[in-house]
Amino acid sequence: MRVNRRIAVDDVSGYELTGPLGTARLAWHGPRLVAETLGGTTYDPPIPLLDARLPQTPLMWNGTVAAPAFVSEANATLTHVATDTIFASRKTAAVETVLKLQAGRRRIELDSWFVDGVGLVKQEERTD
């Protein structure tokens, strides 16, 4: 991926990233990393991917999801767990976030691992 340009995401300054899997529009909104666009899907308001405060309770999100094949009202929960992951061939402390999104009949789960000082190092997505 590469940073394509600086853009507004919601009401803050963010970045548009492009790569083989499409475009992402991300920004830090206070302590939260939020996404307005991920791989051709747009979220209004931007959906949280990480809260740097590592909250003990799930974050709730409600909004609209617009993908090439559908537009739907949606809701999601984001949880945070301190864990370890393999990064640079060794076990490294990380924060795993699990975003569970319900949009109409579609259910999507996005697991992301973040390493302090590095950023996103691994991601898995499951649908339905």
Short mmCIF file of C-alpha atoms in Angstrom, two decimals:
data_model
loop_
_atom_site.label_atom_id
_atom_site.label_comp_id
_atom_site.label_asym_id
_atom_site.label_seq_id
_atom_site.Cartn_x
_atom_site.Cartn_y
_atom_site.Cartn_z
CA MET A 1 0.00 0.00 0.00
CA ARG A 2 1.02 3.58 -0.42
CA VAL A 3 -0.27 6.90 0.82
CA ASN A 4 -2.01 8.48 -2.14
CA ARG A 5 -3.01 11.84 -0.66
CA ARG A 6 -4.13 13.72 2.43
CA ILE A 7 -7.94 14.03 2.67
CA ALA A 8 -10.71 14.93 5.10
CA VAL A 9 -12.25 11.95 6.89
CA ASP A 10 -15.39 13.00 8.74
CA ASP A 11 -14.28 16.29 10.33
CA VAL A 12 -10.55 15.55 10.72
CA SER A 13 -7.51 15.31 8.47
CA GLY A 14 -6.70 11.80 7.26
CA TYR A 15 -5.09 9.84 4.46
CA GLU A 16 -6.14 7.92 1.39
CA LEU A 17 -4.19 4.70 0.95
CA THR A 18 -4.19 2.68 -2.27
CA GLY A 19 -3.04 -0.86 -2.92
CA PRO A 20 -3.88 -4.08 -4.70
CA LEU A 21 -7.03 -4.61 -2.61
CA GLY A 22 -8.41 -1.14 -3.26
CA THR A 23 -8.61 2.17 -1.45
CA ALA A 24 -8.78 2.95 2.26
CA ARG A 25 -9.52 6.34 3.80
CA LEU A 26 -8.33 6.47 7.42
CA ALA A 27 -7.82 9.08 10.12
CA TRP A 28 -7.16 9.43 13.82
CA HIS A 29 -10.27 10.96 15.36
CA GLY A 30 -8.96 11.73 18.84
CA PRO A 31 -7.77 8.39 20.26
CA ARG A 32 -9.66 6.37 17.63
CA LEU A 33 -8.44 5.14 14.27
CA VAL A 34 -11.49 5.32 11.99
CA ALA A 35 -12.15 4.24 8.42
CA GLU A 36 -14.44 6.04 6.01
CA THR A 37 -13.64 3.67 3.14
CA LEU A 38 -12.16 0.16 3.08
CA GLY A 39 -11.80 -1.75 -0.18
CA GLY A 40 -14.74 -0.19 -2.03
CA THR A 41 -17.07 -0.07 0.98
CA THR A 42 -17.96 3.29 2.54
CA TYR A 43 -19.04 3.79 6.17
CA ASP A 44 -21.07 6.78 7.34
CA PRO A 45 -20.09 7.83 9.93
CA PRO A 46 -16.55 6.40 9.73
CA ILE A 47 -16.24 3.06 11.55
CA PRO A 48 -13.75 2.62 14.42
CA LEU A 49 -10.85 0.17 13.93
CA LEU A 50 -8.85 0.88 17.12
CA ASP A 51 -9.16 2.96 20.27
CA ALA A 52 -5.71 3.79 21.67
CA ARG A 53 -7.18 3.94 25.19
CA LEU A 54 -7.86 0.16 24.94
CA PRO A 55 -11.35 0.31 26.46
CA GLN A 56 -12.51 -2.64 28.58
CA THR A 57 -16.05 -2.51 27.19
CA PRO A 58 -17.03 -2.86 23.52
CA LEU A 59 -17.39 0.28 21.40
CA MET A 60 -20.72 0.53 19.61
CA TRP A 61 -21.21 1.93 16.08
CA ASN A 62 -24.39 2.62 14.09
CA GLY A 63 -24.51 3.98 10.57
CA THR A 64 -24.79 3.22 6.88
CA VAL A 65 -22.67 0.84 4.82
CA ALA A 66 -22.48 1.42 1.06
CA ALA A 67 -20.84 -1.27 -1.06
CA PRO A 68 -20.99 -1.73 -4.85
CA ALA A 69 -23.86 -4.25 -4.55
CA PHE A 70 -25.89 -2.79 -1.66
CA VAL A 71 -26.58 0.05 0.77
CA SER A 72 -27.77 -0.83 4.26
CA GLU A 73 -28.23 0.48 7.76
CA ALA A 74 -25.73 -1.29 9.98
CA ASN A 75 -24.42 -1.68 13.51
CA ALA A 76 -21.13 -2.94 14.87
CA THR A 77 -19.18 -3.66 18.04
CA LEU A 78 -15.42 -3.30 18.44
CA THR A 79 -13.56 -5.13 21.20
CA HIS A 80 -9.89 -4.88 22.25
CA VAL A 81 -7.69 -7.61 23.74
CA ALA A 82 -4.00 -7.50 24.71
CA THR A 83 -2.31 -10.49 23.07
CA ASP A 84 0.82 -11.68 21.29
CA THR A 85 1.30 -12.18 17.56
CA ILE A 86 4.13 -13.25 15.30
CA PHE A 87 5.81 -10.22 13.72
CA ALA A 88 9.26 -10.10 12.13
CA SER A 89 9.64 -13.82 12.91
CA ARG A 90 9.19 -13.44 16.66
CA LYS A 91 6.40 -13.29 19.22
CA THR A 92 5.50 -9.64 19.84
CA ALA A 93 3.05 -7.91 22.19
CA ALA A 94 0.02 -6.65 20.27
CA VAL A 95 -3.53 -5.44 20.59
CA GLU A 96 -6.12 -7.51 18.77
CA THR A 97 -9.35 -5.78 17.82
CA VAL A 98 -12.45 -7.63 16.68
CA LEU A 99 -15.01 -5.64 14.70
CA LYS A 100 -18.36 -7.45 14.35
CA LEU A 101 -20.55 -5.74 11.76
CA GLN A 102 -24.20 -6.53 10.95
CA ALA A 103 -25.47 -4.92 7.72
CA GLY A 104 -28.88 -6.23 6.71
CA ARG A 105 -28.49 -10.01 6.48
CA ARG A 106 -24.72 -9.78 6.07
CA ARG A 107 -22.41 -10.40 9.01
CA ILE A 108 -18.74 -9.48 8.78
CA GLU A 109 -16.03 -10.01 11.38
CA LEU A 110 -12.73 -8.15 10.98
CA ASP A 111 -9.85 -9.18 13.27
CA SER A 112 -6.87 -6.80 13.31
CA TRP A 113 -3.56 -6.96 15.18
CA PHE A 114 -1.71 -3.74 16.00
CA VAL A 115 1.87 -3.52 17.32
CA ASP A 116 2.91 -0.41 19.25
CA GLY A 117 5.26 1.76 17.19
CA VAL A 118 4.55 -0.25 14.02
CA GLY A 119 0.79 -0.21 13.37
CA LEU A 120 -1.40 -2.81 11.70
CA VAL A 121 0.57 -6.03 11.16
CA LYS A 122 -2.12 -8.63 10.44
CA GLN A 123 -5.79 -8.73 9.48
CA GLU A 124 -8.38 -11.46 8.90
CA GLU A 125 -11.92 -11.05 7.60
CA ARG A 126 -14.81 -13.50 7.79
CA THR A 127 -18.17 -13.00 6.08
CA ASP A 128 -21.43 -14.65 7.13
#
